[in-house]
């Protein structure tokens, strides 16, 4: 650790050299700058460097190395695990770097490391193009993609990481490089699911796909209809095309115009069918769900960017999430999943989520470190609440859901969906064989484990 006088001198130099702002404890703006999405994460970094460009990132990393600081990287700051911050660390904050540049002829897009899903989606929409993005517009693109990336388009276009063409990176040594299939190919492989372990992604290039139309069927059912709804949704996905995706979930009825007043603040079951196509195709796919008695519906074409904003989650609430990826969804698993809704903390922002996989997810490259690819369904208990007095029951409920569906689990997990659940779960999110290979890549590019505020891969 550097001496106080050396630290003061280095900090003064960083403030002078950085184009962006620099915050340390006691500075005006520090408290706002350190706040992240999950209110359960309350960490106090030593320095926050709000970078304006790649050169700022290099300066910040070299400052951190000079003072022997661990480095956390903030893109969207949306990580439930709190990866965007660390006690006593340097936070390299990329939010000022959010430019998105579309190349429609190449059907590709370059996204700076601080861009959010909203930045990405709104840039590509005018061209009738899209790529798999997260289901909340405030999610940071960088952490989402490097961690794997699942969203409404994954059954049609693959996981986000399947669409990754290249990464511009600042390494732990403060050097800039490019990783692609032709440049630094082993590092490029590691970035397909290994997260932020290997450097700071200042920009990513992603493949785009034509998306001329998008439609949804959103239906509300009473909770007692949950088992029939899930079984019907299961059949819709089984018989539908890869363009069909969506979710079944239990949640607290929100105060929105289409939600009947008697359901607001009460437990409801929701089925959402998303369709990468027109309304006619959607109605054909969703007909079995539309035929079930339901309380409300929204059916028809809707711009993909608007659908992406439907499930936005406000920052500053308390969050505890987890997930289990299922090999199959037999009736017994459906019943176990639905029974867990009885214990949900209601009314809160908590959601009890069931996603389909398959399609282009399953057909994607088997070599990448995303072992949950082969699962057919994902159960995602998503605890979100405001009152610290609810911590115990909310966390217990999330863990109870995992226990209930574990008999059907593949054992793999999508790491972006979980907090800090220990090294065994990190290995489950990477695959045992992949973890060894990733550890060797980590040793090459970050042997001192400077980037450790993540689902950490230790150097081997």
Coordinates of C-alpha atoms in Angstrom, one line a residue:
X1 CA 0.0 0.0 0.0
X2 CA 1.3 3.4 -0.9
X3 CA 2.2 6.0 1.8
X4 CA -0.3 8.8 2.5
X5 CA 2.0 11.4 0.9
X6 CA 2.4 9.3 -2.3
X7 CA -1.3 8.7 -2.4
X8 CA -2.0 12.4 -2.1
X9 CA 0.5 13.3 -4.8
X10 CA -0.9 10.7 -7.2
X11 CA -4.5 11.7 -6.5
X12 CA -3.7 15.4 -7.2
X13 CA -2.0 14.3 -10.5
X14 CA -5.0 12.2 -11.5
X15 CA -7.4 15.2 -10.8
X16 CA -5.2 17.3 -13.1
X17 CA -4.8 14.8 -15.9
X18 CA -8.2 13.2 -16.2
X19 CA -10.7 14.8 -18.6
X20 CA -13.5 13.4 -16.5
X21 CA -14.3 14.1 -12.8
X22 CA -12.5 12.5 -9.9
X23 CA -14.1 11.9 -6.5
X24 CA -12.6 10.8 -3.1
X25 CA -14.3 10.5 0.3
X26 CA -15.3 13.9 1.6
X27 CA -15.7 15.5 -1.9
X28 CA -18.9 17.1 -2.9
X29 CA -20.6 14.6 -5.2
X30 CA -18.8 11.5 -3.8
X31 CA -21.9 10.0 -2.1
X32 CA -23.9 10.3 -5.3
X33 CA -21.1 8.9 -7.4
X34 CA -20.6 5.8 -5.3
X35 CA -24.3 4.8 -5.2
X36 CA -25.2 1.7 -7.3
X37 CA -28.4 0.0 -8.4
X38 CA -28.7 -2.4 -5.4
X39 CA -29.2 -0.6 -2.1
X40 CA -27.9 -3.6 -0.2
X41 CA -24.4 -2.7 -1.6
X42 CA -23.0 0.1 0.5
X43 CA -19.3 0.3 -0.3
X44 CA -16.8 3.2 0.0
X45 CA -14.3 3.3 -2.8
X46 CA -11.0 5.2 -2.2
X47 CA -11.3 7.0 -5.5
X48 CA -13.9 7.2 -8.3
X49 CA -12.6 8.2 -11.7
X50 CA -15.4 9.2 -14.1
X51 CA -13.7 8.6 -17.4
X52 CA -14.5 10.6 -20.5
X53 CA -12.5 8.5 -23.1
X54 CA -10.1 5.6 -23.5
X55 CA -7.2 7.7 -22.5
X56 CA -8.8 8.5 -19.2
X57 CA -9.3 4.8 -18.6
X58 CA -5.6 4.2 -19.2
X59 CA -4.7 7.1 -16.9
X60 CA -7.0 5.7 -14.2
X61 CA -5.7 2.2 -14.4
X62 CA -2.1 3.3 -14.2
X63 CA -3.0 5.5 -11.1
X64 CA -4.6 2.4 -9.5
X65 CA -1.6 0.3 -10.2
X66 CA 0.8 2.9 -8.9
X67 CA -1.1 2.9 -5.5
X68 CA -1.7 -0.9 -5.5
X69 CA -5.5 -0.4 -5.6
X70 CA -7.9 -3.1 -6.6
X71 CA -10.1 -1.8 -9.5
X72 CA -13.9 -2.0 -9.9
X73 CA -15.5 -1.2 -13.2
X74 CA -18.8 0.6 -13.5
X75 CA -20.7 0.5 -16.7
X76 CA -24.4 0.6 -15.9
X77 CA -23.9 -0.1 -12.2
X78 CA -26.8 -2.6 -12.5
X79 CA -25.0 -5.7 -11.0
X80 CA -26.9 -7.3 -8.2
X81 CA -23.6 -8.5 -6.8
X82 CA -22.2 -4.9 -6.6
X83 CA -19.5 -5.5 -9.1
X84 CA -19.4 -1.7 -9.9
X85 CA -17.9 -0.8 -6.5
X86 CA -15.4 -2.0 -3.8
X87 CA -14.4 -0.8 -0.4
X88 CA -11.0 1.0 -0.6
X89 CA -10.9 0.4 -4.4
X90 CA -10.5 2.6 -7.4
X91 CA -13.8 2.7 -9.4
X92 CA -13.3 3.3 -13.1
X93 CA -16.7 4.8 -14.0
X94 CA -17.5 4.5 -17.7
X95 CA -20.9 6.2 -17.7
X96 CA -19.5 9.2 -19.6
X97 CA -18.5 6.9 -22.5
X98 CA -21.9 5.8 -24.0
X99 CA -21.6 6.5 -27.7
X100 CA -23.3 3.9 -30.0
X101 CA -22.2 3.8 -33.6
X102 CA -24.3 1.7 -36.1
X103 CA -22.8 0.4 -39.4
X104 CA -26.0 -0.7 -41.2
X105 CA -24.2 -2.0 -44.2
X106 CA -22.1 -4.4 -42.1
X107 CA -25.1 -5.1 -39.7
X108 CA -22.8 -4.3 -36.8
X109 CA -22.7 -1.8 -34.0
X110 CA -19.9 -0.4 -31.8
X111 CA -21.0 0.3 -28.3
X112 CA -18.8 2.2 -25.7
X113 CA -18.4 0.6 -22.3
X114 CA -20.7 2.9 -20.4
X115 CA -23.7 2.6 -22.7
X116 CA -26.9 1.2 -21.5
X117 CA -29.5 -1.0 -23.2
X118 CA -31.6 2.0 -23.9
X119 CA -28.6 3.7 -25.7
X120 CA -28.1 0.6 -27.8
X121 CA -31.7 -0.1 -28.7
X122 CA -32.6 3.4 -29.6
X123 CA -29.5 3.7 -31.9
X124 CA -30.3 0.6 -33.9
X125 CA -34.1 1.0 -34.1
X126 CA -34.1 3.5 -37.0
X127 CA -32.3 1.0 -39.2
X128 CA -34.7 -1.9 -38.4
X129 CA -31.9 -3.7 -36.7
X130 CA -31.4 -5.2 -33.2
X131 CA -29.3 -7.5 -31.2
X132 CA -30.0 -9.5 -28.0
X133 CA -30.2 -7.1 -25.1
X134 CA -31.1 -7.2 -21.5
X135 CA -34.7 -6.9 -20.3
X136 CA -34.2 -3.6 -18.5
X137 CA -33.1 -0.4 -20.3
X138 CA -30.8 0.7 -17.6
X139 CA -28.6 -2.4 -17.7
X140 CA -25.1 -1.7 -18.9
X141 CA -24.2 -3.3 -22.2
X142 CA -20.6 -4.2 -21.3
X143 CA -21.3 -6.3 -18.2
X144 CA -24.4 -7.8 -19.7
X145 CA -22.6 -9.0 -22.9
X146 CA -19.4 -10.2 -21.3
X147 CA -21.4 -12.2 -18.7
X148 CA -23.4 -14.0 -21.4
X149 CA -26.5 -11.9 -22.0
X150 CA -30.1 -13.2 -22.2
X151 CA -33.1 -11.2 -23.4
X152 CA -36.3 -11.2 -25.5
X153 CA -34.4 -11.9 -28.7
X154 CA -32.1 -14.7 -27.5
X155 CA -34.2 -17.6 -28.9
X156 CA -34.1 -15.9 -32.3
X157 CA -30.6 -14.3 -32.4
X158 CA -28.7 -16.2 -29.7
X159 CA -27.2 -15.0 -26.4
X160 CA -25.7 -11.5 -26.5
X161 CA -22.2 -13.0 -26.3
X162 CA -22.9 -15.1 -29.4
X163 CA -23.2 -11.8 -31.2
X164 CA -19.9 -10.4 -29.9
X165 CA -17.5 -9.6 -32.7
X166 CA -14.7 -7.7 -30.9
X167 CA -13.7 -6.0 -27.7
X168 CA -11.5 -2.9 -27.1
X169 CA -9.9 -3.5 -23.8
X170 CA -7.6 -1.7 -21.3
X171 CA -5.6 -4.3 -19.4
X172 CA -4.5 -4.4 -15.8
X173 CA -1.1 -3.0 -17.0
X174 CA -2.9 0.1 -18.5
X175 CA -2.4 -1.0 -22.1
X176 CA -4.9 -0.9 -24.9
X177 CA -5.6 -3.8 -27.1
X178 CA -8.2 -5.4 -29.3
X179 CA -9.6 -8.9 -28.9
X180 CA -11.4 -10.7 -31.8
X181 CA -11.3 -14.1 -33.5
X182 CA -8.1 -13.0 -35.2
X183 CA -6.5 -10.9 -32.5
X184 CA -5.8 -12.3 -29.0
X185 CA -8.2 -15.2 -29.7
X186 CA -7.8 -16.9 -26.3
X187 CA -8.7 -13.7 -24.6
X188 CA -11.5 -13.2 -27.0
X189 CA -12.8 -16.7 -26.0
X190 CA -12.6 -15.8 -22.3
X191 CA -14.6 -12.7 -22.8
X192 CA -17.5 -14.8 -24.0
X193 CA -18.9 -15.4 -20.5
X194 CA -15.9 -14.6 -18.3
X195 CA -17.2 -11.2 -17.4
X196 CA -15.0 -8.3 -16.3
X197 CA -12.1 -10.4 -15.1
X198 CA -9.6 -9.7 -17.8
X199 CA -9.7 -5.9 -18.3
X200 CA -11.9 -2.9 -18.9
X201 CA -14.0 -3.1 -22.0
X202 CA -14.1 0.4 -23.4
X203 CA -16.0 -0.6 -26.5
X204 CA -17.7 -3.7 -27.9
X205 CA -18.7 -4.5 -31.5
X206 CA -21.8 -6.6 -31.8
X207 CA -23.6 -8.3 -34.7
X208 CA -27.0 -6.9 -35.6
X209 CA -30.0 -8.6 -37.1
X210 CA -33.0 -7.4 -39.1
X211 CA -36.0 -6.8 -36.9
X212 CA -38.7 -5.1 -39.1
X213 CA -41.5 -5.9 -36.7
X214 CA -42.1 -6.8 -33.0
X215 CA -45.3 -7.8 -31.2
X216 CA -46.4 -8.9 -27.8
X217 CA -49.2 -10.6 -26.0
X218 CA -49.3 -9.6 -22.3
X219 CA -52.0 -11.4 -20.3
X220 CA -52.9 -11.2 -16.6
X221 CA -54.3 -14.2 -14.8
X222 CA -55.4 -14.8 -11.2
X223 CA -52.7 -16.6 -9.2
X224 CA -54.9 -19.7 -8.9
X225 CA -54.6 -20.1 -12.7
X226 CA -50.8 -20.2 -12.5
X227 CA -50.3 -23.9 -13.1
X228 CA -52.6 -23.9 -16.2
X229 CA -51.0 -20.7 -17.5
X230 CA -47.4 -22.2 -17.1
X231 CA -48.4 -25.4 -18.8
X232 CA -50.0 -23.6 -21.7
X233 CA -47.0 -21.2 -22.0
X234 CA -44.8 -24.3 -22.1
X235 CA -46.8 -25.7 -25.0
X236 CA -46.7 -22.3 -26.8
X237 CA -42.9 -22.3 -26.7
X238 CA -42.6 -26.0 -27.5
X239 CA -44.7 -25.7 -30.7
X240 CA -43.8 -22.1 -31.6
X241 CA -40.9 -20.8 -33.8
X242 CA -37.6 -19.5 -32.4
X243 CA -39.0 -16.0 -33.0
X244 CA -41.3 -16.6 -30.0
X245 CA -40.0 -16.0 -26.5
X246 CA -41.2 -14.3 -23.4
X247 CA -41.8 -15.1 -19.7
X248 CA -44.3 -16.3 -17.1
X249 CA -44.0 -14.6 -13.8
X250 CA -45.8 -13.9 -10.6
X251 CA -45.6 -10.3 -9.3
X252 CA -47.5 -7.6 -7.5
X253 CA -50.1 -6.0 -9.7
X254 CA -48.7 -2.6 -10.8
X255 CA -50.9 0.6 -10.9
X256 CA -51.0 0.7 -14.7
X257 CA -54.0 1.6 -16.9
X258 CA -54.5 -2.0 -18.2
X259 CA -54.4 -3.6 -14.8
X260 CA -57.8 -4.0 -13.2
X261 CA -58.1 -2.0 -9.9
X262 CA -58.8 -5.1 -7.9
X263 CA -55.5 -6.6 -8.9
X264 CA -53.3 -3.6 -8.1
X265 CA -51.1 -4.4 -5.1
X266 CA -52.1 -8.0 -5.2
X267 CA -50.4 -11.2 -6.4
X268 CA -51.0 -11.8 -10.1
X269 CA -49.7 -14.3 -12.7
X270 CA -48.5 -12.7 -15.9
X271 CA -47.7 -14.4 -19.3
X272 CA -45.8 -12.4 -21.8
X273 CA -45.2 -13.7 -25.3
X274 CA -42.7 -11.7 -27.3
X275 CA -42.6 -12.3 -31.0
X276 CA -40.0 -11.1 -33.5
X277 CA -42.6 -10.5 -36.2
X278 CA -46.0 -9.1 -36.9
X279 CA -49.3 -9.3 -35.0
X280 CA -50.8 -12.0 -37.2
X281 CA -47.9 -14.3 -36.4
X282 CA -48.0 -13.4 -32.8
X283 CA -51.7 -14.2 -32.4
X284 CA -51.3 -17.6 -34.1
X285 CA -48.5 -18.5 -31.6
X286 CA -50.2 -17.1 -28.5
X287 CA -53.7 -18.4 -29.3
X288 CA -53.7 -21.1 -26.5
X289 CA -52.9 -18.4 -23.9
X290 CA -55.5 -16.0 -25.3
X291 CA -58.1 -18.8 -25.0
X292 CA -57.5 -19.2 -21.3
X293 CA -59.8 -17.1 -19.1
X294 CA -57.8 -14.0 -18.1
X295 CA -58.3 -10.7 -16.3
X296 CA -56.6 -8.3 -18.8
X297 CA -54.6 -8.3 -22.0
X298 CA -52.4 -6.1 -24.2
X299 CA -52.0 -7.7 -27.6
X300 CA -50.5 -6.3 -30.8
X301 CA -47.4 -4.7 -32.4
X302 CA -45.1 -2.7 -30.2
X303 CA -41.7 -1.3 -31.0
X304 CA -38.9 -3.4 -29.5
X305 CA -37.5 -0.4 -27.7
X306 CA -40.8 0.1 -25.9
X307 CA -40.9 -3.5 -24.9
X308 CA -37.4 -3.2 -23.6
X309 CA -38.6 -0.5 -21.2
X310 CA -41.6 -2.4 -19.9
X311 CA -39.8 -4.1 -17.0
X312 CA -37.4 -1.4 -15.9
X313 CA -36.4 -1.7 -12.3
X314 CA -35.8 1.5 -10.3
X315 CA -32.4 2.0 -8.7
X316 CA -32.1 2.3 -4.9
X317 CA -34.2 -0.7 -3.9
X318 CA -32.8 -3.7 -2.0
X319 CA -32.1 -6.6 -4.3
X320 CA -31.4 -10.3 -3.8
X321 CA -31.6 -12.5 -6.9
X322 CA -30.7 -16.1 -7.8
X323 CA -31.5 -18.6 -10.5
X324 CA -31.7 -22.3 -11.4
X325 CA -31.4 -23.6 -15.0
X326 CA -33.6 -26.6 -15.6
X327 CA -33.0 -29.6 -17.9
X328 CA -36.8 -30.0 -18.3
X329 CA -40.1 -28.6 -17.1
X330 CA -42.3 -31.5 -16.3
X331 CA -45.7 -31.0 -14.6
X332 CA -44.0 -31.7 -11.2
X333 CA -41.6 -28.8 -11.8
X334 CA -44.5 -26.6 -12.9
X335 CA -46.3 -27.3 -9.6
X336 CA -43.2 -26.7 -7.5
X337 CA -42.5 -23.4 -9.3
X338 CA -46.1 -22.2 -8.9
X339 CA -46.3 -23.2 -5.2
X340 CA -43.4 -20.9 -4.4
X341 CA -45.5 -17.9 -5.4
X342 CA -47.5 -18.4 -2.2
X343 CA -44.5 -17.2 -0.1
X344 CA -43.6 -14.2 -2.2
X345 CA -43.2 -10.9 -0.4
X346 CA -46.2 -8.9 -1.6
X347 CA -46.6 -6.0 -2.2
X348 CA -43.0 -5.4 -3.2
X349 CA -41.1 -5.2 -6.5
X350 CA -40.3 -8.9 -6.2
X351 CA -40.8 -11.1 -9.2
X352 CA -41.0 -14.9 -9.6
X353 CA -39.8 -15.5 -13.2
X354 CA -39.7 -18.4 -15.6
X355 CA -37.9 -18.0 -18.9
X356 CA -37.8 -20.4 -21.9
X357 CA -34.4 -21.2 -23.5
X358 CA -33.9 -23.4 -26.6
X359 CA -33.8 -22.0 -30.1
X360 CA -30.7 -20.1 -31.1
X361 CA -29.5 -20.3 -27.5
X362 CA -29.1 -24.0 -27.6
X363 CA -27.8 -23.9 -31.2
X364 CA -25.0 -21.4 -30.4
X365 CA -21.3 -22.2 -30.1
X366 CA -20.8 -24.9 -27.6
X367 CA -17.2 -23.8 -26.9
X368 CA -18.0 -20.6 -25.0
X369 CA -17.9 -20.6 -21.2
X370 CA -21.7 -20.4 -20.9
X371 CA -22.7 -23.8 -19.6
X372 CA -26.4 -22.9 -19.1
X373 CA -26.8 -22.9 -22.8
X374 CA -28.2 -26.4 -22.9
X375 CA -30.9 -25.9 -20.3
X376 CA -34.5 -25.7 -21.5
X377 CA -35.9 -23.3 -18.9
X378 CA -34.7 -20.9 -16.3
X379 CA -36.3 -20.1 -12.9
X380 CA -35.2 -16.6 -11.7
X381 CA -36.5 -15.5 -8.2
X382 CA -36.0 -11.8 -8.3
X383 CA -36.2 -10.3 -4.9
X384 CA -36.7 -6.5 -4.8
X385 CA -38.0 -4.5 -1.9
X386 CA -37.6 -1.1 -0.1
X387 CA -37.8 -1.8 3.6
X388 CA -34.7 -3.3 5.3
X389 CA -37.2 -5.0 7.7
X390 CA -38.1 -7.3 4.8
X391 CA -34.5 -8.5 4.2
X392 CA -34.8 -11.8 6.0
X393 CA -38.1 -12.9 4.5
X394 CA -37.1 -11.8 1.0
X395 CA -33.8 -13.5 1.0
X396 CA -35.3 -16.7 2.5
X397 CA -37.9 -16.8 -0.2
X398 CA -35.4 -16.5 -3.0
X399 CA -33.4 -19.4 -1.5
X400 CA -36.6 -21.5 -1.0
X401 CA -37.4 -21.1 -4.7
X402 CA -33.9 -22.5 -5.6
X403 CA -34.4 -25.4 -3.3
X404 CA -37.9 -26.2 -4.7
X405 CA -36.8 -26.5 -8.3
X406 CA -33.3 -27.9 -7.8
X407 CA -34.4 -31.5 -8.5
X408 CA -34.7 -30.5 -12.2
X409 CA -31.6 -28.2 -12.3
X410 CA -28.7 -28.8 -14.7
X411 CA -26.4 -27.2 -12.0
X412 CA -25.3 -24.4 -14.4
X413 CA -26.3 -20.8 -13.8
X414 CA -26.1 -17.4 -15.6
X415 CA -23.9 -15.4 -13.4
X416 CA -25.5 -12.0 -14.2
X417 CA -28.6 -13.3 -12.5
X418 CA -27.0 -14.0 -9.1
X419 CA -25.1 -12.1 -6.3
X420 CA -22.2 -13.5 -4.3
X421 CA -23.0 -17.1 -3.8
X422 CA -19.5 -18.4 -3.4
X423 CA -16.8 -19.9 -5.7
X424 CA -18.7 -23.1 -6.4
X425 CA -21.5 -21.1 -8.0
X426 CA -19.0 -19.1 -10.0
X427 CA -17.6 -22.4 -11.4
X428 CA -21.2 -23.5 -12.1
X429 CA -21.6 -20.4 -14.1
X430 CA -18.5 -21.0 -16.2
X431 CA -18.3 -24.8 -16.3
X432 CA -15.6 -26.8 -14.5
X433 CA -13.3 -27.4 -17.5
X434 CA -13.8 -23.8 -18.7
X435 CA -12.9 -22.5 -15.2
X436 CA -9.4 -24.0 -15.5
X437 CA -8.9 -22.5 -18.9
X438 CA -10.2 -19.1 -17.8
X439 CA -7.8 -19.2 -14.8
X440 CA -4.9 -19.5 -17.2
X441 CA -6.2 -16.6 -19.3
X442 CA -6.5 -14.6 -16.1
X443 CA -2.9 -15.4 -15.1
X444 CA -1.8 -14.0 -18.5
X445 CA -3.8 -10.7 -18.4
X446 CA -4.4 -10.1 -14.7
X447 CA -2.0 -12.1 -12.7
X448 CA -2.4 -9.9 -9.6
X449 CA -6.2 -10.2 -9.7
X450 CA -6.6 -6.4 -9.9
X451 CA -10.1 -6.9 -11.3
X452 CA -11.6 -8.9 -8.5
X453 CA -14.9 -7.1 -7.8
X454 CA -16.9 -9.6 -10.0
X455 CA -17.7 -13.2 -10.1
X456 CA -14.1 -13.7 -9.7
X457 CA -11.8 -16.0 -11.6
X458 CA -8.5 -16.4 -9.8
X459 CA -5.2 -16.6 -11.7
X460 CA -3.9 -20.2 -12.2

